[in-house]
Short mmCIF file of C-alpha atoms in Angstrom, two decimals:
data_model
loop_
_atom_site.label_atom_id
_atom_site.label_comp_id
_atom_site.label_asym_id
_atom_site.label_seq_id
_atom_site.Cartn_x
_atom_site.Cartn_y
_atom_site.Cartn_z
CA MET A 218 57.94 34.05 -30.21
CA THR A 219 55.11 31.93 -28.75
CA THR A 220 53.56 29.52 -31.23
CA VAL A 221 50.45 27.32 -31.39
CA THR A 222 50.27 23.93 -33.04
CA CYS A 223 47.04 22.92 -34.78
CA THR A 224 46.65 19.86 -37.00
CA ASN A 225 50.38 19.57 -37.34
CA VAL A 226 50.71 23.21 -38.51
CA THR A 227 52.67 25.57 -36.31
CA LEU A 228 51.57 29.27 -36.42
CA PRO A 229 52.73 32.28 -34.45
CA LEU A 230 50.17 33.37 -31.78
CA ALA A 231 49.90 36.87 -33.29
CA VAL A 232 48.84 35.39 -36.62
CA VAL A 233 46.16 33.28 -34.90
CA PHE A 234 44.81 36.38 -33.15
CA ILE A 235 44.65 38.37 -36.41
CA LEU A 236 42.87 35.55 -38.20
CA GLY A 237 40.30 35.34 -35.39
CA VAL A 238 39.56 39.07 -35.57
CA LEU A 239 39.15 38.89 -39.34
CA ALA A 240 36.75 35.94 -39.03
CA VAL A 241 34.51 37.84 -36.60
CA PHE A 242 34.62 40.93 -38.82
CA PHE A 243 33.59 39.07 -41.96
CA ARG A 244 30.78 37.24 -40.14
CA ARG A 245 29.34 40.60 -39.04
CA VAL A 246 29.74 42.09 -42.51
CA ASN A 247 27.96 39.09 -43.96
CA LYS A 248 25.08 39.46 -41.45
CA PHE A 249 24.80 43.18 -42.19
CA THR A 250 24.76 42.49 -45.92
CA GLN A 251 22.03 39.88 -45.52
CA VAL A 252 19.85 42.22 -43.40
CA ALA A 253 20.33 45.09 -45.85
CA TRP A 254 19.34 42.82 -48.73
CA ASP A 255 16.24 41.62 -46.84
CA VAL A 256 15.20 45.21 -46.12
CA LEU A 257 15.49 46.08 -49.80
CA ARG A 258 13.31 43.07 -50.65
CA GLY A 259 10.76 44.07 -47.97
CA GLU A 260 11.27 40.86 -45.99
CA TYR A 261 12.80 42.41 -42.86
CA SER A 262 11.44 45.22 -40.73
CA VAL A 263 13.63 47.60 -38.76
CA ALA A 264 10.55 48.94 -36.94
CA ALA A 265 9.23 47.58 -33.61
CA PRO A 266 7.68 44.12 -34.02
CA SER A 267 3.91 44.12 -34.46
CA LEU A 268 1.68 42.53 -31.83
CA PRO A 269 0.28 39.10 -32.69
CA SER A 270 -3.27 39.10 -33.99
CA GLY A 271 -6.09 37.21 -32.30
CA PRO A 272 -6.60 36.51 -28.61
CA ARG A 273 -3.60 36.81 -26.36
CA LYS A 274 -2.16 33.64 -24.93
CA THR A 275 -2.22 33.73 -21.16
CA PRO A 276 0.68 31.95 -19.44
CA PRO A 277 -0.42 29.27 -16.96
CA GLY A 278 -1.41 30.79 -13.64
CA THR A 279 -1.78 34.31 -15.06
CA VAL A 280 -5.09 36.07 -14.32
CA VAL A 281 -6.41 38.52 -16.91
CA PRO A 282 -8.55 41.28 -15.32
CA THR A 283 -11.29 41.04 -17.95
CA SER A 284 -13.94 42.63 -15.71
CA VAL A 285 -13.06 44.70 -12.64
CA ASN A 286 -15.28 46.16 -9.91
CA TYR A 287 -13.67 49.32 -8.56
CA HIS A 288 -15.13 50.36 -5.19
CA PHE A 289 -13.43 53.75 -5.14
CA THR A 290 -15.32 55.10 -2.12
CA ARG A 291 -16.78 53.68 1.09
CA GLN A 292 -18.98 56.69 1.80
CA CYS A 293 -22.75 56.31 1.36
CA ASN A 294 -25.97 58.13 2.22
CA TYR A 295 -27.82 54.84 2.91
CA ARG A 296 -27.26 52.33 5.74
CA CYS A 297 -28.09 48.96 4.21
CA GLY A 298 -27.66 46.31 6.89
CA PHE A 299 -25.93 43.79 4.61
CA CYS A 300 -23.44 46.25 3.05
CA PHE A 301 -20.04 44.60 2.53
CA HIS A 302 -18.00 47.77 1.78
CA THR A 303 -18.81 49.99 4.74
CA ALA A 304 -17.65 53.53 5.55
CA LYS A 305 -14.48 52.67 7.47
CA THR A 306 -12.60 55.50 5.77
CA SER A 307 -13.40 58.54 3.65
CA PHE A 308 -10.31 58.03 1.47
CA VAL A 309 -10.67 58.45 -2.29
CA LEU A 310 -7.71 58.45 -4.68
CA PRO A 311 -6.91 61.71 -6.50
CA LEU A 312 -8.59 61.61 -9.90
CA ASP A 313 -5.34 61.52 -11.88
CA THR A 314 -4.01 58.67 -9.74
CA ALA A 315 -7.18 56.65 -10.27
CA LYS A 316 -6.84 57.21 -14.01
CA LYS A 317 -3.26 55.95 -13.89
CA GLY A 318 -4.43 52.73 -12.22
CA LEU A 319 -7.22 52.25 -14.74
CA ARG A 320 -4.74 52.62 -17.59
CA LEU A 321 -2.58 49.90 -16.03
CA LEU A 322 -5.62 47.62 -15.86
CA VAL A 323 -6.45 48.18 -19.53
CA GLU A 324 -2.85 47.40 -20.48
CA ALA A 325 -3.25 44.14 -18.53
CA GLY A 326 -6.39 43.16 -20.46
CA MET A 327 -9.37 44.81 -18.75
CA GLU A 328 -12.44 45.04 -21.02
CA LYS A 329 -15.07 46.17 -18.52
CA VAL A 330 -14.95 48.34 -15.41
CA ASN A 331 -17.79 48.74 -12.94
CA PHE A 332 -17.68 51.71 -10.55
CA SER A 333 -19.24 51.10 -7.18
CA GLY A 334 -18.97 52.08 -3.54
CA GLY A 335 -20.26 53.03 -1.09
CA GLU A 336 -22.31 55.31 -3.25
CA PRO A 337 -20.33 56.45 -6.32
CA PHE A 338 -22.37 59.64 -6.82
CA ILE A 339 -21.54 60.97 -3.35
CA LYS A 340 -18.04 62.15 -4.37
CA ASP A 341 -18.15 65.67 -5.88
CA ARG A 342 -21.88 65.21 -6.61
CA GLY A 343 -21.12 62.65 -9.28
CA ARG A 344 -18.40 64.59 -11.08
CA TYR A 345 -15.64 62.23 -9.92
CA VAL A 346 -17.29 59.08 -11.26
CA GLY A 347 -18.43 60.98 -14.35
CA GLU A 348 -14.86 61.93 -15.21
CA LEU A 349 -13.73 58.33 -14.70
CA VAL A 350 -16.51 57.17 -17.05
CA ARG A 351 -15.48 59.70 -19.69
CA PHE A 352 -11.78 58.78 -19.34
CA CYS A 353 -12.40 55.04 -19.64
CA LYS A 354 -14.54 55.42 -22.74
CA CYS A 355 -12.83 58.28 -24.58
CA GLU A 356 -9.16 57.81 -23.73
CA LEU A 357 -8.88 54.12 -22.84
CA GLY A 358 -11.51 52.90 -25.32
CA LEU A 359 -13.04 50.37 -22.92
CA PRO A 360 -15.81 48.27 -24.48
CA SER A 361 -17.93 48.53 -21.32
CA VAL A 362 -18.22 51.06 -18.50
CA SER A 363 -20.89 50.62 -15.83
CA ILE A 364 -21.95 52.00 -12.45
CA VAL A 365 -23.84 50.50 -9.51
CA SER A 366 -25.72 53.12 -7.50
CA ASN A 367 -28.66 53.44 -5.12
CA GLY A 368 -29.98 56.10 -7.51
CA SER A 369 -30.83 58.71 -4.90
CA LEU A 370 -28.15 61.27 -5.87
CA ILE A 371 -28.28 61.01 -9.66
CA THR A 372 -29.51 64.04 -11.60
CA GLU A 373 -30.58 64.59 -15.18
CA ASP A 374 -27.76 67.12 -15.48
CA TRP A 375 -25.30 64.28 -14.85
CA PHE A 376 -26.83 62.26 -17.68
CA GLY A 377 -26.51 65.29 -19.95
CA LYS A 378 -22.78 65.60 -19.20
CA TYR A 379 -21.70 61.95 -18.99
CA GLY A 380 -24.52 59.67 -20.15
CA GLU A 381 -23.20 59.13 -23.67
CA TRP A 382 -20.10 57.35 -22.31
CA LEU A 383 -21.91 55.07 -19.86
CA ASP A 384 -22.95 51.63 -21.08
CA ILE A 385 -24.90 50.28 -18.09
CA LEU A 386 -26.35 51.85 -14.95
CA ALA A 387 -27.43 49.39 -12.26
CA ILE A 388 -29.75 50.61 -9.51
CA SER A 389 -29.99 48.66 -6.27
CA CYS A 390 -33.55 47.81 -5.27
CA ASP A 391 -34.35 45.04 -2.80
CA SER A 392 -38.09 45.57 -2.46
CA PHE A 393 -41.03 47.36 -4.01
CA ASP A 394 -42.41 48.05 -0.55
CA GLU A 395 -40.99 51.20 1.06
CA GLU A 396 -41.39 49.85 4.59
CA THR A 397 -39.28 46.83 3.67
CA ASN A 398 -36.63 49.14 2.20
CA ARG A 399 -36.56 51.10 5.48
CA ARG A 400 -36.03 47.93 7.50
CA ILE A 401 -33.19 46.95 5.20
CA GLY A 402 -31.65 50.42 5.52
CA ARG A 403 -32.06 51.37 1.86
CA HIS A 404 -33.54 54.81 2.47
CA GLN A 405 -32.73 58.39 3.40
CA THR A 406 -35.02 60.90 5.06
CA GLY A 407 -36.83 62.96 2.46
CA LYS A 408 -36.09 60.56 -0.40
CA ASP A 409 -38.50 58.04 -1.89
CA HIS A 410 -36.30 55.18 -3.09
CA LEU A 411 -38.85 53.73 -5.52
CA ARG A 412 -39.55 57.14 -7.04
CA CYS A 413 -35.79 57.60 -7.57
CA LEU A 414 -35.59 54.16 -9.19
CA ARG A 415 -38.31 54.97 -11.71
CA GLN A 416 -36.90 58.42 -12.45
CA VAL A 417 -33.45 57.03 -13.19
CA ARG A 418 -34.99 54.38 -15.41
CA THR A 419 -36.67 57.15 -17.44
CA TRP A 420 -33.40 59.04 -17.80
CA CYS A 421 -31.63 55.87 -18.93
CA GLN A 422 -34.21 55.54 -21.69
CA GLN A 423 -33.86 59.19 -22.73
CA TYR A 424 -30.05 59.18 -22.75
CA LYS A 425 -29.58 55.69 -24.23
CA VAL A 426 -28.02 53.99 -21.20
CA ALA A 427 -28.76 50.32 -20.51
CA PHE A 428 -30.76 49.98 -17.28
CA LYS A 429 -30.12 47.19 -14.80
CA ILE A 430 -31.46 46.30 -11.34
CA ASN A 431 -29.53 44.63 -8.50
CA SER A 432 -31.34 43.02 -5.55
CA VAL A 433 -30.02 41.35 -2.40
CA VAL A 434 -32.26 38.57 -1.11
CA ASN A 435 -32.34 38.66 2.68
CA ARG A 436 -34.56 37.91 5.66
CA HIS A 437 -36.72 41.03 5.05
CA ASN A 438 -37.67 40.40 1.40
CA ILE A 439 -37.47 36.61 1.15
CA VAL A 440 -41.23 36.13 0.71
CA GLU A 441 -41.78 39.02 -1.70
CA ASP A 442 -42.80 38.47 -5.32
CA MET A 443 -41.18 41.21 -7.41
CA SER A 444 -42.06 39.73 -10.79
CA SER A 445 -44.65 42.21 -12.06
CA GLU A 446 -42.62 45.31 -11.12
CA ILE A 447 -39.42 43.94 -12.63
CA MET A 448 -41.15 43.03 -15.89
CA GLU A 449 -42.75 46.48 -16.00
CA LEU A 450 -39.38 48.23 -15.53
CA ASN A 451 -37.80 45.86 -18.09
CA PRO A 452 -34.10 46.04 -17.14
CA ILE A 453 -31.56 44.34 -19.39
CA ARG A 454 -30.53 42.23 -16.37
CA TRP A 455 -31.96 41.68 -12.92
CA LYS A 456 -29.07 40.53 -10.74
CA VAL A 457 -30.33 38.71 -7.63
CA PHE A 458 -27.70 38.11 -4.95
CA GLN A 459 -27.89 35.96 -1.85
CA CYS A 460 -27.08 37.97 1.29
CA LEU A 461 -23.38 37.36 2.01
CA LEU A 462 -21.49 37.73 5.28
CA ILE A 463 -18.02 39.33 5.14
CA GLY A 464 -16.05 39.43 8.37
CA GLY A 465 -15.04 42.93 9.44
CA GLU A 466 -17.68 44.53 7.18
CA ASN A 467 -21.12 43.14 8.06
CA ALA A 468 -20.18 40.44 10.57
CA GLY A 469 -17.93 40.19 13.62
CA PRO A 470 -16.92 42.58 16.41
CA ALA A 471 -15.03 45.04 14.17
CA ALA A 472 -17.86 45.40 11.64
CA LEU A 473 -19.90 48.58 11.12
CA ARG A 474 -22.93 46.49 10.10
CA ASN A 475 -24.44 43.29 11.44
CA ALA A 476 -26.09 41.23 8.73
CA GLU A 477 -26.19 37.97 10.65
CA ASP A 478 -29.93 38.26 11.28
CA MET A 479 -30.50 39.01 7.56
CA VAL A 480 -28.85 35.86 6.21
CA ILE A 481 -30.98 33.25 4.44
CA THR A 482 -30.31 29.60 3.65
CA ASP A 483 -29.41 28.25 0.24
CA GLN A 484 -32.82 26.57 0.10
CA GLU A 485 -34.62 29.87 0.80
CA PHE A 486 -32.61 31.57 -1.91
CA ASP A 487 -33.52 28.82 -4.38
CA GLN A 488 -37.21 29.27 -3.49
CA PHE A 489 -36.97 33.00 -4.21
CA VAL A 490 -35.34 32.27 -7.57
CA ARG A 491 -37.99 29.69 -8.52
CA ARG A 492 -40.75 32.17 -7.63
CA HIS A 493 -39.33 34.54 -10.23
CA GLU A 494 -38.26 32.05 -12.90
CA GLN A 495 -40.69 33.55 -15.43
CA VAL A 496 -38.72 36.81 -15.37
CA THR A 497 -36.50 36.40 -18.43
CA CYS A 498 -33.85 38.92 -17.35
CA LEU A 499 -33.27 37.18 -13.99
CA VAL A 500 -29.61 36.42 -13.20
CA PRO A 501 -29.36 34.71 -9.78
CA GLU A 502 -26.08 34.49 -7.90
CA SER A 503 -25.74 32.37 -4.79
CA ASN A 504 -22.98 32.82 -2.22
CA GLU A 505 -21.06 30.00 -3.88
CA LYS A 506 -21.03 31.79 -7.24
CA MET A 507 -20.33 35.20 -5.78
CA ARG A 508 -17.51 34.73 -3.33
CA ASP A 509 -14.55 34.06 -5.65
CA SER A 510 -15.82 35.11 -9.07
CA TYR A 511 -15.46 38.90 -8.82
CA LEU A 512 -12.30 40.96 -9.16
CA ILE A 513 -12.80 43.64 -6.52
CA LEU A 514 -10.58 46.71 -6.14
CA ASP A 515 -10.87 48.79 -2.99
CA GLU A 516 -10.34 52.53 -2.60
CA TYR A 517 -6.54 52.07 -2.57
CA MET A 518 -6.65 49.94 -5.74
CA ARG A 519 -5.90 46.76 -3.81
CA PHE A 520 -7.48 43.50 -4.95
CA LEU A 521 -9.64 41.94 -2.23
CA ASP A 522 -9.52 38.19 -1.56
CA CYS A 523 -12.86 37.11 -0.03
CA ARG A 524 -12.30 33.34 -0.08
CA ASN A 525 -12.04 33.02 3.69
CA GLY A 526 -15.12 35.10 4.48
CA ARG A 527 -13.05 38.23 5.01
CA LYS A 528 -11.52 40.88 2.77
CA GLU A 529 -7.80 40.25 2.59
CA PRO A 530 -6.17 43.01 0.51
CA SER A 531 -3.24 42.68 -1.85
CA ARG A 532 -0.69 45.45 -2.20
CA SER A 533 -1.89 48.31 -4.38
CA LEU A 534 -1.47 47.79 -8.11
CA LEU A 535 -0.18 51.37 -8.14
CA ASP A 536 2.85 50.12 -6.19
CA VAL A 537 3.44 46.62 -7.55
CA GLY A 538 1.62 46.63 -10.90
CA VAL A 539 -1.42 44.62 -11.92
CA LYS A 540 0.43 41.32 -12.17
CA GLY A 541 1.99 41.76 -8.75
CA ALA A 542 -1.34 42.57 -7.10
CA ILE A 543 -3.81 40.32 -8.90
CA GLN A 544 -2.10 37.09 -7.89
CA PHE A 545 -3.42 37.73 -4.37
CA SER A 546 -7.02 38.37 -5.47
CA GLY A 547 -8.30 34.82 -4.94
CA PHE A 548 -10.11 35.18 -8.27
CA ASP A 549 -11.68 32.03 -9.74
CA GLU A 550 -11.76 32.68 -13.48
CA LYS A 551 -13.65 29.45 -14.21
CA MET A 552 -16.44 30.46 -11.82
CA PHE A 553 -16.49 33.93 -13.41
CA PHE A 554 -17.34 32.40 -16.78
CA LYS A 555 -19.62 29.76 -15.24
CA ARG A 556 -21.83 32.40 -13.61
CA GLY A 557 -22.06 34.29 -16.91
CA GLY A 558 -19.66 37.03 -15.89
CA LYS A 559 -18.93 37.87 -19.51
CA TYR A 560 -21.99 38.87 -21.51
CA THR A 561 -23.08 41.49 -24.04
CA TRP A 562 -22.03 44.49 -21.97
CA SER A 563 -21.46 47.30 -24.47
CA LYS A 564 -24.52 49.39 -25.32
CA ALA A 565 -23.26 49.53 -28.90
CA ASP A 566 -24.05 45.80 -29.10
CA LEU A 567 -27.21 45.80 -26.99
CA GLN A 568 -30.70 45.94 -28.43
CA LEU A 569 -32.25 48.37 -25.94
CA ASP A 570 -35.93 47.46 -25.94
CA TRP A 571 -37.67 50.52 -24.61
#
């Protein structure tokens, strides 16, 4: 019989094997006994571990999609010369697929979603965006859901169906002169853009939706003073953007628009901002602040990196997940917070001063 020698004691190999098995067995019994005792004392849980309380720790280099702009359609009934998401395709995700992507974003930390286009109300006469608004608020419990629209296709019936779930509605208005709006391309035959703006503002008041105005400062409106009209309309925020060139969209040979003759200098933008500094809701955003500080999803749910003056898409988050897609977004989180990207954006927390 084979034997093993240990500390001057010679034992048969079979005995060593049996002793080893018994040692393992008793260690496991002891562990089981300890766990059972802890359960009885209430100090050990056999359920799934609870999530840590407080803010989540983000690993270095990980981007949290706190606020996402989802441009789910490129179609629009206006032809604004500076548009940076032009009608290169009519593709729109099936509603259920879009909902799946939005759920993934919430699981990754999204707190606010903004639906944009194109014109978001052009798809199914507003039903598509309305159902997304309802889903994000009712099923996903998002703190903030907003829309950016030109306002021309919105109806009171839409507010009656979906208004209670919408936190903020932003209407684009670059001038309070209709001729200037026509030169910019913000018009449609038979529609008065300024009348639509005021009508939507009234509906926002009636249906308790926060009203916001977005304006793009360009060569056609650079000398205009919009102060009195903005203060009269009293939006919660007046976002003022500097006209931005994006290759392949509003600049270059492959673009559907040409905004090169609409671009203004940084100094001209600063002059426009100073002219309106008495407007308390003014939120100016220069090209420097804008370019890298927005998380933009296109119609395929791809993040768009605009750092090089073009839109360079990631793979769709529907294929590679949020983490796999967002690392190619070019997003500058520090600039997002620096420009005031996170603010009081839920109407439950807003003091709507009508």
